[in-house]
Coordinates of C-alpha atoms in Angstrom, one line a residue:
X476 CA 135.9 -63.2 177.6
X477 CA 135.6 -65.8 174.9
X478 CA 135.9 -63.9 171.6
X479 CA 133.0 -65.8 170.2
X480 CA 130.8 -64.9 173.1
X481 CA 131.8 -61.3 172.7
X482 CA 131.0 -61.4 169.0
X483 CA 127.6 -62.9 169.8
X484 CA 126.8 -60.2 172.2
X485 CA 127.8 -57.5 169.8
X486 CA 126.0 -59.1 166.8
X487 CA 122.7 -57.1 167.3
X488 CA 124.7 -53.8 167.2
X489 CA 126.7 -55.0 164.2
X490 CA 123.5 -55.9 162.3
X491 CA 121.9 -52.6 163.2
X492 CA 119.2 -54.2 165.3
X493 CA 119.7 -52.0 168.3
X494 CA 119.8 -48.9 166.1
X495 CA 116.5 -49.9 164.5
X496 CA 115.0 -50.4 167.9
X497 CA 116.1 -46.9 169.0
X498 CA 114.6 -45.4 165.8
X499 CA 111.3 -47.3 166.5
X500 CA 111.3 -46.2 170.2
X501 CA 112.0 -42.6 169.5
X502 CA 110.1 -42.0 166.3
X503 CA 107.8 -45.0 165.7
X504 CA 107.9 -47.6 162.9
X505 CA 105.4 -45.7 160.8
X506 CA 107.7 -42.6 160.5
X507 CA 110.6 -44.9 159.8
X508 CA 108.6 -46.2 156.8
X509 CA 108.0 -42.6 155.7
X510 CA 111.8 -42.1 155.8
X511 CA 112.4 -45.3 153.7
X512 CA 109.7 -44.3 151.3
X513 CA 111.1 -40.8 150.8
X514 CA 114.9 -41.2 151.0
X515 CA 115.2 -44.7 149.5
X516 CA 112.3 -44.6 147.1
X517 CA 112.0 -41.0 146.0
X518 CA 115.2 -39.0 146.6
X519 CA 117.1 -42.3 146.2
X520 CA 115.9 -44.5 143.4
X521 CA 113.6 -42.1 141.5
X522 CA 116.1 -39.2 141.6
X523 CA 119.2 -41.3 140.7
X524 CA 117.6 -43.4 137.9
X525 CA 115.6 -40.5 136.3
X526 CA 118.8 -38.3 136.4
X527 CA 120.8 -41.1 134.8
X528 CA 118.0 -41.6 132.2
X529 CA 118.3 -38.0 130.9
X530 CA 121.3 -38.7 128.7
X531 CA 120.2 -41.9 126.9
X532 CA 116.6 -40.7 126.7
X533 CA 117.3 -37.3 125.1
X534 CA 120.4 -38.1 123.1
X535 CA 119.8 -41.7 122.1
X536 CA 116.0 -42.2 122.0
X537 CA 115.0 -38.7 120.9
X538 CA 118.1 -37.8 118.9
X539 CA 118.8 -34.5 120.7
X540 CA 122.5 -34.4 119.7
X541 CA 123.0 -30.7 119.5
X542 CA 125.1 -29.8 122.5
X543 CA 123.6 -26.4 123.4
X544 CA 120.1 -27.7 122.9
X545 CA 120.8 -30.7 125.1
X546 CA 122.3 -28.4 127.7
X547 CA 119.3 -26.1 127.6
X548 CA 116.9 -29.0 128.2
X549 CA 119.1 -30.3 131.0
X550 CA 118.7 -26.8 132.6
X551 CA 114.9 -27.2 132.5
X552 CA 115.1 -30.5 134.4
X553 CA 117.0 -28.8 137.2
X554 CA 114.6 -26.1 137.9
X555 CA 112.3 -27.8 140.5
X556 CA 115.1 -27.6 143.0
X557 CA 114.9 -23.8 142.6
X558 CA 111.2 -23.9 143.5
X559 CA 111.8 -25.2 147.0
X560 CA 111.2 -21.8 148.7
X561 CA 107.9 -21.4 146.9
X562 CA 106.8 -24.9 147.8
X563 CA 107.8 -24.5 151.4
X564 CA 106.2 -21.1 151.8
X565 CA 102.9 -22.0 150.2
X566 CA 102.6 -25.1 152.4
X567 CA 103.3 -23.0 155.5
X568 CA 100.6 -20.5 154.8
X569 CA 97.9 -22.6 153.1
X570 CA 97.3 -26.0 154.8
X571 CA 95.2 -28.4 152.8
X572 CA 92.5 -30.3 154.7
X573 CA 94.1 -29.2 157.9
X574 CA 97.6 -30.5 157.1
X575 CA 100.6 -28.4 156.1
X576 CA 102.5 -31.2 154.4
X577 CA 100.4 -34.3 153.8
X578 CA 98.5 -33.4 150.7
X579 CA 101.3 -31.4 149.2
X580 CA 103.4 -34.5 149.3
X581 CA 100.6 -36.6 147.9
X582 CA 100.0 -34.0 145.1
X583 CA 103.7 -34.0 144.1
X584 CA 103.6 -37.8 144.0
X585 CA 100.6 -37.8 141.7
X586 CA 102.5 -35.3 139.4
X587 CA 105.7 -37.3 139.5
X588 CA 103.9 -40.6 138.9
X589 CA 101.9 -39.2 136.0
X590 CA 105.0 -37.7 134.4
X591 CA 106.8 -41.1 134.6
X592 CA 103.8 -42.9 133.0
X593 CA 103.6 -40.4 130.1
X594 CA 107.4 -40.2 129.6
X595 CA 107.8 -44.0 129.5
X596 CA 104.8 -44.8 127.2
X597 CA 103.5 -41.8 125.2
X598 CA 104.9 -41.2 121.7
X599 CA 104.3 -37.5 122.1
X600 CA 107.5 -37.1 124.0
X601 CA 109.2 -36.3 120.7
X602 CA 107.3 -33.0 120.5
X603 CA 109.4 -29.9 120.4
X604 CA 112.8 -31.5 119.8
X605 CA 112.8 -32.9 123.3
X606 CA 111.0 -30.0 124.9
X607 CA 108.1 -32.1 126.2
X608 CA 110.4 -34.8 127.5
X609 CA 112.4 -32.2 129.4
X610 CA 109.2 -30.8 130.9
X611 CA 108.2 -34.3 132.0
X612 CA 111.6 -34.8 133.6
X613 CA 110.9 -31.4 135.3
X614 CA 107.7 -32.8 136.9
X615 CA 109.5 -36.0 138.1
X616 CA 112.0 -33.7 139.9
X617 CA 109.1 -31.7 141.3
X618 CA 108.2 -34.8 143.3
X619 CA 111.8 -35.4 144.5
X620 CA 112.4 -31.8 145.6
X621 CA 108.9 -31.3 147.2
X622 CA 108.9 -34.6 149.2
X623 CA 112.5 -34.0 150.3
X624 CA 111.8 -30.5 151.6
X625 CA 108.5 -31.4 153.3
X626 CA 109.6 -34.6 155.0
X627 CA 112.8 -32.8 156.0
X628 CA 110.7 -30.3 157.9
X629 CA 108.9 -33.1 159.7
X630 CA 112.0 -35.0 160.7
X631 CA 113.8 -31.8 161.8
X632 CA 111.0 -31.1 164.2
X633 CA 111.1 -34.6 165.6
X634 CA 114.9 -34.3 166.1
X635 CA 114.2 -31.2 168.3
X636 CA 111.5 -33.1 170.2
X637 CA 113.8 -36.0 170.8
X638 CA 117.3 -34.5 171.5
X639 CA 118.4 -37.8 173.2
X640 CA 118.2 -39.5 169.7
X641 CA 121.4 -37.7 168.8
X642 CA 122.3 -38.2 165.1
X643 CA 120.2 -41.3 164.6
X644 CA 117.7 -39.6 162.3
X645 CA 120.5 -38.1 160.2
X646 CA 122.3 -41.4 160.0
X647 CA 119.1 -43.1 158.8
X648 CA 118.6 -40.6 156.0
X649 CA 122.2 -40.8 154.9
X650 CA 122.2 -44.6 155.0
X651 CA 118.9 -44.9 153.0
X652 CA 120.2 -42.6 150.3
X653 CA 123.5 -44.2 150.1
X654 CA 122.0 -47.7 149.8
X655 CA 119.5 -46.3 147.2
X656 CA 122.3 -44.7 145.2
X657 CA 124.2 -48.0 145.1
X658 CA 121.1 -50.0 144.3
X659 CA 120.1 -47.5 141.6
X660 CA 123.6 -47.7 140.1
X661 CA 123.3 -51.5 139.9
X662 CA 119.9 -51.2 138.2
X663 CA 121.2 -48.7 135.7
X664 CA 124.1 -51.0 135.0
X665 CA 121.7 -53.8 134.0
X666 CA 119.4 -51.7 131.8
X667 CA 121.9 -49.1 130.5
X668 CA 122.0 -50.4 126.9
X669 CA 118.3 -51.2 126.7
X670 CA 115.4 -48.9 125.7
X671 CA 115.7 -45.7 127.8
X672 CA 112.0 -46.0 128.6
X673 CA 112.8 -48.9 130.9
X674 CA 114.6 -46.5 133.2
X675 CA 111.4 -44.6 133.6
X676 CA 109.2 -47.7 134.0
X677 CA 111.4 -48.7 136.9
X678 CA 110.9 -45.2 138.5
X679 CA 107.1 -45.3 138.2
X680 CA 106.3 -47.7 141.2
X681 CA 108.9 -46.0 143.4
X682 CA 107.3 -42.6 142.5
X683 CA 103.8 -43.8 143.4
X684 CA 104.5 -45.7 146.6
X685 CA 104.9 -42.7 148.9
X686 CA 101.2 -41.9 148.5
X687 CA 100.1 -44.8 150.7
X688 CA 102.0 -44.1 153.9
X689 CA 101.6 -40.3 153.6
X690 CA 97.8 -40.5 152.9
X691 CA 97.5 -42.9 155.8
X692 CA 98.8 -40.2 158.2
X693 CA 102.1 -41.9 159.0
X694 CA 103.9 -38.5 158.9
X695 CA 102.7 -38.0 162.4
X696 CA 101.5 -34.5 161.5
X697 CA 99.0 -32.9 163.8
X698 CA 95.8 -31.6 162.2
X699 CA 95.2 -27.9 162.3
X700 CA 92.5 -25.6 161.1
X701 CA 92.2 -24.9 157.4
X702 CA 92.5 -21.5 155.9
X703 CA 95.0 -19.0 154.7
X704 CA 97.6 -17.9 157.2
X705 CA 97.8 -14.2 156.3
X706 CA 99.6 -13.2 159.5
X707 CA 102.4 -15.6 158.8
X708 CA 102.7 -14.2 155.2
X709 CA 102.8 -10.7 156.5
X710 CA 105.3 -11.5 159.2
X711 CA 107.7 -13.1 156.7
X712 CA 106.8 -11.0 153.8
X713 CA 110.4 -10.2 152.6
X714 CA 111.2 -13.9 152.5
X715 CA 108.0 -14.7 150.6
X716 CA 108.7 -11.9 148.2
X717 CA 112.2 -13.1 147.3
X718 CA 111.1 -16.7 147.1
X719 CA 108.2 -15.7 144.8
X720 CA 110.5 -13.7 142.5
X721 CA 113.0 -16.6 142.5
X722 CA 110.2 -19.0 141.5
X723 CA 109.0 -16.7 138.7
X724 CA 112.5 -16.3 137.6
X725 CA 113.1 -20.0 137.5
X726 CA 109.9 -20.6 135.5
X727 CA 111.0 -17.8 133.1
X728 CA 114.4 -19.5 132.7
X729 CA 112.6 -22.7 131.8
X730 CA 110.7 -20.9 129.1
X731 CA 113.8 -19.3 127.8
X732 CA 115.6 -22.6 127.7
X733 CA 112.8 -24.3 125.8
X734 CA 112.2 -21.7 123.2
X735 CA 115.0 -19.1 123.3
X736 CA 118.5 -19.0 121.7
X737 CA 121.5 -19.5 123.9
X738 CA 122.1 -15.8 123.9
X739 CA 118.6 -15.2 125.2
X740 CA 119.0 -17.9 127.8
X741 CA 122.3 -16.4 129.1
X742 CA 121.1 -12.8 129.0
X743 CA 117.9 -13.8 130.9
X744 CA 119.6 -15.9 133.5
X745 CA 122.2 -13.2 134.3
X746 CA 119.6 -10.5 134.5
X747 CA 117.3 -12.4 136.9
X748 CA 120.4 -13.4 138.8
X749 CA 121.4 -9.7 139.3
X750 CA 117.9 -8.8 140.3
X751 CA 117.8 -11.6 143.0
X752 CA 121.2 -10.7 144.3
X753 CA 120.1 -7.1 144.7
X754 CA 116.9 -8.0 146.4
X755 CA 118.8 -10.3 148.8
X756 CA 121.2 -7.5 149.8
X757 CA 118.4 -5.1 150.2
X758 CA 115.7 -7.1 152.0
X759 CA 117.6 -9.6 154.1
X760 CA 119.8 -9.1 157.2
X761 CA 123.3 -8.2 156.0
X762 CA 125.1 -11.4 156.9
X763 CA 122.3 -13.6 155.5
X764 CA 122.0 -11.6 152.3
X765 CA 125.7 -11.6 151.6
X766 CA 125.9 -15.4 152.2
X767 CA 123.0 -16.0 149.9
X768 CA 124.6 -13.9 147.2
X769 CA 127.9 -15.8 147.6
X770 CA 126.3 -19.2 147.3
X771 CA 124.4 -18.1 144.2
X772 CA 127.5 -16.8 142.5
X773 CA 129.7 -19.7 143.5
X774 CA 127.1 -22.1 141.9
X775 CA 126.4 -19.9 138.8
X776 CA 130.1 -19.3 138.0
X777 CA 131.0 -23.0 138.1
X778 CA 129.4 -23.6 134.7
X779 CA 127.8 -26.9 133.9
X780 CA 128.9 -28.1 130.4
X781 CA 127.6 -31.7 130.4
X782 CA 126.2 -31.0 126.9
X783 CA 129.8 -31.1 125.7
X784 CA 131.4 -33.4 128.2
X785 CA 129.0 -36.3 128.1
X786 CA 129.2 -36.8 124.3
X787 CA 133.0 -36.6 124.4
X788 CA 133.0 -39.5 126.9
X789 CA 130.4 -41.8 125.3
X790 CA 130.5 -41.1 121.6
X791 CA 131.7 -43.8 119.2
X792 CA 134.5 -43.6 116.6
X793 CA 132.2 -42.0 114.0
X794 CA 131.9 -38.9 116.2
X795 CA 135.0 -39.0 118.4
X796 CA 137.7 -41.2 116.9
X797 CA 140.4 -42.0 119.5
X798 CA 138.2 -40.8 122.3
X799 CA 137.3 -42.6 125.5
X800 CA 134.1 -44.2 124.0
X801 CA 132.7 -45.3 127.3
X802 CA 129.6 -47.6 127.3
X803 CA 126.6 -46.3 129.2
X804 CA 126.8 -49.0 131.9
X805 CA 130.3 -47.8 132.9
X806 CA 129.6 -44.1 132.5
X807 CA 126.2 -43.9 134.2
X808 CA 126.4 -46.8 136.7
X809 CA 129.7 -48.1 138.0
X810 CA 131.5 -44.7 138.0
X811 CA 128.5 -43.1 139.7
X812 CA 128.4 -45.7 142.5
X813 CA 132.1 -45.2 143.1
X814 CA 131.6 -41.4 143.1
X815 CA 128.8 -41.7 145.8
X816 CA 131.2 -43.5 148.1
X817 CA 133.9 -41.0 147.3
X818 CA 131.6 -38.2 148.3
X819 CA 131.3 -39.7 151.8
X820 CA 135.1 -39.7 151.9
X821 CA 135.0 -36.0 151.2
X822 CA 132.7 -35.5 154.2
X823 CA 135.1 -37.3 156.4
X824 CA 138.1 -35.3 155.2
X825 CA 136.2 -32.1 155.6
X826 CA 135.2 -32.9 159.2
X827 CA 138.8 -33.8 160.1
X828 CA 140.6 -31.0 158.3
X829 CA 138.3 -28.0 157.8
X830 CA 135.3 -28.4 160.1
X831 CA 136.7 -26.1 162.8
X832 CA 138.4 -23.5 160.6
X833 CA 137.2 -20.2 159.4
X834 CA 134.4 -20.1 156.9
X835 CA 136.4 -18.0 154.5
X836 CA 139.3 -20.4 154.6
X837 CA 137.1 -23.4 154.0
X838 CA 135.4 -21.8 151.0
X839 CA 138.4 -20.6 149.2
X840 CA 140.4 -23.7 149.9
X841 CA 137.8 -26.1 148.6
X842 CA 137.2 -23.8 145.6
X843 CA 140.9 -24.0 144.7
X844 CA 140.8 -27.8 145.2
X845 CA 137.8 -28.1 142.9
X846 CA 139.5 -26.0 140.3
X847 CA 142.6 -28.3 140.5
X848 CA 140.3 -31.3 140.1
X849 CA 139.2 -30.0 136.7
X850 CA 142.7 -30.9 135.4
X851 CA 141.5 -34.5 135.3
X852 CA 139.0 -33.7 132.4
X853 CA 141.7 -31.6 130.6
X854 CA 144.1 -34.5 130.9
X855 CA 141.6 -37.0 129.3
X856 CA 140.6 -34.5 126.5
X857 CA 144.3 -33.9 125.7
X858 CA 145.0 -37.6 126.0
X859 CA 147.8 -37.1 128.5
X860 CA 146.7 -40.2 130.3
X861 CA 147.1 -42.4 127.2
X862 CA 150.6 -41.0 126.6
X863 CA 151.4 -41.9 130.3
X864 CA 150.1 -45.4 129.7
X865 CA 146.9 -45.0 131.8
X866 CA 143.7 -46.3 130.3
X867 CA 140.7 -43.9 130.0
X868 CA 138.6 -46.0 132.3
X869 CA 141.1 -46.2 135.1
X870 CA 142.0 -42.5 134.9
X871 CA 138.3 -41.5 134.8
X872 CA 137.5 -43.7 137.9
X873 CA 140.5 -42.3 139.8
X874 CA 139.8 -38.7 138.6
X875 CA 136.2 -37.9 137.9
X876 CA 134.7 -40.6 140.1
X877 CA 137.0 -40.3 143.1
X878 CA 139.0 -37.1 143.2
X879 CA 136.4 -34.8 141.8
X880 CA 133.5 -36.2 143.9
X881 CA 135.7 -36.0 147.1
X882 CA 136.5 -32.4 146.3
X883 CA 133.0 -31.5 145.3
X884 CA 131.6 -32.8 148.6
X885 CA 134.3 -31.0 150.5
X886 CA 133.3 -27.8 148.7
X887 CA 129.6 -28.5 149.5
X888 CA 129.9 -29.1 153.2
X889 CA 130.9 -25.6 154.4
X890 CA 128.0 -24.2 152.4
X891 CA 125.6 -26.5 154.3
X892 CA 127.1 -25.6 157.7
X893 CA 126.8 -21.9 156.9
X894 CA 123.2 -22.3 155.9
X895 CA 122.3 -24.2 159.0
X896 CA 123.9 -21.6 161.3
X897 CA 122.3 -18.6 159.6
X898 CA 118.7 -19.9 160.1
X899 CA 117.0 -17.8 162.9
X900 CA 115.2 -19.8 165.6
X901 CA 111.6 -20.5 164.6
X902 CA 112.2 -19.8 161.0
X903 CA 114.6 -22.6 160.2
X904 CA 112.5 -24.3 157.5
X905 CA 111.7 -21.0 155.7
X906 CA 115.2 -19.6 155.7
X907 CA 116.8 -22.9 154.8
X908 CA 114.4 -23.4 151.8
X909 CA 115.3 -19.9 150.6
X910 CA 119.0 -20.3 150.9
X911 CA 119.0 -23.8 149.4
X912 CA 116.7 -22.7 146.6
X913 CA 118.9 -19.7 145.8
X914 CA 122.0 -21.9 145.6
X915 CA 120.1 -24.4 143.4
X916 CA 119.0 -21.5 141.1
X917 CA 122.6 -20.6 140.8
X918 CA 123.3 -24.1 139.5
X919 CA 120.5 -23.7 136.9
X920 CA 121.9 -20.3 135.9
X921 CA 125.4 -21.9 135.5
X922 CA 123.8 -24.6 133.3
X923 CA 122.1 -21.9 131.2
X924 CA 125.3 -19.9 130.7
X925 CA 127.0 -23.2 130.0
X926 CA 124.8 -23.7 127.0
X927 CA 125.9 -20.3 125.7
X928 CA 129.5 -21.2 126.3
X929 CA 129.2 -24.5 124.5
X930 CA 127.7 -22.6 121.5
X931 CA 130.4 -19.9 121.6
X932 CA 133.3 -22.5 121.7
X933 CA 131.8 -24.2 118.6
X934 CA 131.5 -27.7 120.2
X935 CA 129.8 -30.0 117.7
X936 CA 128.3 -33.3 119.0
X937 CA 126.1 -34.5 116.1
X938 CA 125.7 -38.2 115.9
X939 CA 126.6 -40.1 112.7
X940 CA 129.2 -37.6 111.6
X941 CA 132.5 -36.1 112.8
X942 CA 132.2 -34.1 115.9
X943 CA 134.3 -31.1 116.9
X944 CA 135.9 -31.1 120.4
X945 CA 138.9 -29.0 119.3
X946 CA 138.0 -26.2 121.7
X947 CA 136.8 -28.4 124.6
X948 CA 140.0 -27.9 126.6
X949 CA 139.5 -24.1 126.5
X950 CA 135.9 -24.5 127.4
X951 CA 136.9 -26.5 130.5
X952 CA 139.5 -23.9 131.4
X953 CA 136.9 -21.1 131.3
X954 CA 134.0 -22.9 132.8
X955 CA 135.8 -24.9 135.6
X956 CA 139.0 -22.9 136.3
X957 CA 138.9 -19.2 135.4
X958 CA 135.3 -18.4 136.4
X959 CA 135.3 -20.4 139.7
X960 CA 138.6 -18.7 140.7
X961 CA 136.9 -15.4 140.4
X962 CA 134.7 -16.3 143.4
X963 CA 137.7 -16.6 145.7
X964 CA 138.0 -12.9 146.4
X965 CA 134.2 -12.9 147.0
X966 CA 134.8 -15.0 150.1
X967 CA 136.5 -12.1 151.8
X968 CA 133.6 -9.7 150.8
X969 CA 130.5 -11.9 151.4
X970 CA 131.3 -14.7 153.8
X971 CA 131.3 -14.0 157.6
X972 CA 134.7 -13.5 159.2
X973 CA 134.0 -16.2 161.7
X974 CA 134.8 -19.8 162.6
X975 CA 132.5 -22.7 161.9
X976 CA 132.1 -23.2 165.6
X977 CA 130.9 -19.6 166.2
X978 CA 127.4 -18.6 166.8
X979 CA 126.8 -16.7 163.6
X980 CA 123.6 -15.1 164.8
X981 CA 125.4 -13.9 167.9
X982 CA 128.3 -12.6 165.7
X983 CA 125.7 -10.7 163.5
X984 CA 124.2 -9.1 166.6
X985 CA 127.7 -8.1 167.9
X986 CA 127.5 -10.4 170.9
X987 CA 130.4 -12.6 169.8
X988 CA 132.8 -10.0 168.4
X989 CA 135.8 -11.9 169.9
X990 CA 134.9 -15.1 167.9
X991 CA 135.8 -13.7 164.6
X992 CA 139.1 -13.8 162.8
X993 CA 141.4 -11.1 164.0
X994 CA 139.7 -11.0 167.4
X995 CA 140.6 -12.6 170.7
X996 CA 140.6 -16.1 169.3
X997 CA 142.5 -15.5 166.1
X998 CA 145.7 -16.9 167.6
X999 CA 144.2 -20.2 168.7
X1000 CA 145.0 -23.2 166.5
X1001 CA 142.2 -24.7 164.4
X1002 CA 140.1 -27.2 166.4
X1003 CA 141.3 -26.0 169.8
X1004 CA 139.4 -22.8 170.4
X1005 CA 136.8 -22.6 173.1
X1006 CA 137.6 -25.9 174.8
X1007 CA 134.9 -28.6 175.0
X1008 CA 132.1 -26.3 174.0
X1009 CA 133.6 -25.7 170.5
X1010 CA 133.7 -29.4 169.9
X1011 CA 130.1 -29.7 170.9
X1012 CA 129.1 -26.8 168.7
X1013 CA 131.0 -28.3 165.8
X1014 CA 129.3 -31.6 166.2
X1015 CA 126.0 -29.8 166.2
X1016 CA 126.8 -27.9 163.1
X1017 CA 127.9 -31.0 161.3
X1018 CA 124.8 -32.8 162.4
X1019 CA 122.6 -29.9 161.0
X1020 CA 124.7 -30.0 157.8
X1021 CA 124.3 -33.8 157.4
X1022 CA 120.6 -33.4 157.9
X1023 CA 120.4 -31.4 154.7
X1024 CA 123.2 -32.9 152.7
X1025 CA 123.1 -36.4 151.1
X1026 CA 124.9 -38.6 148.7
X1027 CA 122.8 -37.1 145.9
X1028 CA 124.0 -33.6 146.7
X1029 CA 127.4 -34.4 145.0
X1030 CA 125.8 -32.9 141.9
X1031 CA 125.4 -29.5 143.7
X1032 CA 121.7 -29.5 144.4
X1033 CA 120.4 -29.0 147.9

C-alpha cells in the first residue's frame, strides 16, 4: 500500500478523532465536558497554579520568611485532601435536592471561586502573618479535592456500566491532567516574576467554570429522593466514625499549625496519628487496617521540609551566597513541567518492572530508591555538583525534576494498586476515600513534623540578611533518609504477603492461600504466575490504579 494512503487512513487515529468518537459514543459529549472541566480546569490548572503560587505569595508578597512558620502554613493548605472521607461520606448519606454529588460540587466551586477572589484582591490577606492567606489557599484546595473525589465516583460507575470502553476513561483523565500541568507550567513561567496575585486571578475563571456544566445536569446523575440516609450511615458506621475522627483531627491540626508552636504542632499531629492508627487496627478488617496504617506511616515519616529547601534554592546572594539562586520561572515552571513528564516515566518503569511482583517487595524497593534519590539534594547543598563541573540548573533538572519524580511515582503506584484491590464490592468509593484520605493526612502530619524539624535544626531563611543552612544536610538525612528507611521493616508487618495480581479480598478470606509468598506460587518467576489470567488481573489493577493516580499525585496527595 502506498505509504501516503496508509498515513491518510491512520490520520484520524493519530489525531485522536476515533478516540474522541468512542468517548462520545460510550459516555456522551456532555460528560466529556465534565471531565475537561474537572481534570483540565480544576485538578489541572487551578491545582497546579495555586500550588505554585504558595511560595511567591507567602514568602515574597506577604514576607513570611521564617522557615518553620512557612512550613506550618503550607501544612494548612494541604489539609483539604485529608477531608476526602468526610466529603464523600456526607454526600453519600445526605443528597441535596435529590442529587448525591451535583450540589456538593457546585458548593465547593463557589467556595473555591470566592477564596480566589478574596486572595487575589483583598488587602486583609496579610492578617495573622499569613494565616488568613493560608486559610484561603485551604479553601481553594477544598474545591480541587471535592470535585476530584465526586467526579471520580461518577466516572468509576460509568466505567463499570461500559466495560467495553476499556481504559478510555482513564486515558482521558490522565491526558487532561498532563496537558493541564504542562499548560499551567507555561503560564507560571510567564507570570513567575510578576505580582503573585496574578497567579490567583488566572485561577479564578477556571475555578468558577465547573458550576455551569454541573448545575446543568451534565454529570448524568440520576435524581433520587431527598432525606438523610440513616440506614447507610448505620451500615458503614465504623468507616464513618474513622472518617469523622480524621476530619476533626485534620481541622485540629490546621488550628495548631496556625496558632501553635512547632512543638505543639508536632505533639498534636503525632498524638492524633496514634489515635487514628489504633482505631484503624481496631475497627477495620485486619488486612485493610494494617494497610491503612502503613500508608499513613510511610507518608508521615517522609517529612516535608520545603520551608527550608525552597529558600535554599531560590534565595539571592544576600541570604545564600554561593547558593543555586534559581529564578522562580525555572524553579516553579520548567522544572515542574519536566517533573510531570518524568512521573509518567516512573509509571512505565513500575508497570514493566514491579507490577507483577509482591506488594512487600514493591514497597520496600521503591522506598529504598526514594531514599537514594535524596542524595541529589545533599549533593547540591554540599556543592558536590559544582566541584564536579555540573551547573546547579542541570543537576537539579537531572536530579530533582527527573530522578526524584520518577522514583516518587514508582513509590506511589503500588500504594494505589493496593488501595484499589482492598476496596470491597459495593463500597469502593467509601473505602477508597478513607484510605486515600488517611494517606493524605499522613502527608500533612509529615509536613507538621517537618516544621518542628526545621526549627530544631536551626535553619534560618530570613530575607535581607544572612541565612543559615549549615545544618540543612543533616536535616535532609533525617527527614528523607533515616525516617523513611524505618518504614522498610513495617512492610513485612503491615503489607499483605501477596502478589499484585492476587485477589486480596480472597486472600483475606483464606480462599487464595496459595497465592501468597511462600505458598504454591512462590517459586514462579515474577510476571509468569497464573498464565493469561494473571496478566488480565494485572491490567485491571493498573487500570484501577491509574483511575485514581494522576500527574498531580507526584507530590504525594491522592
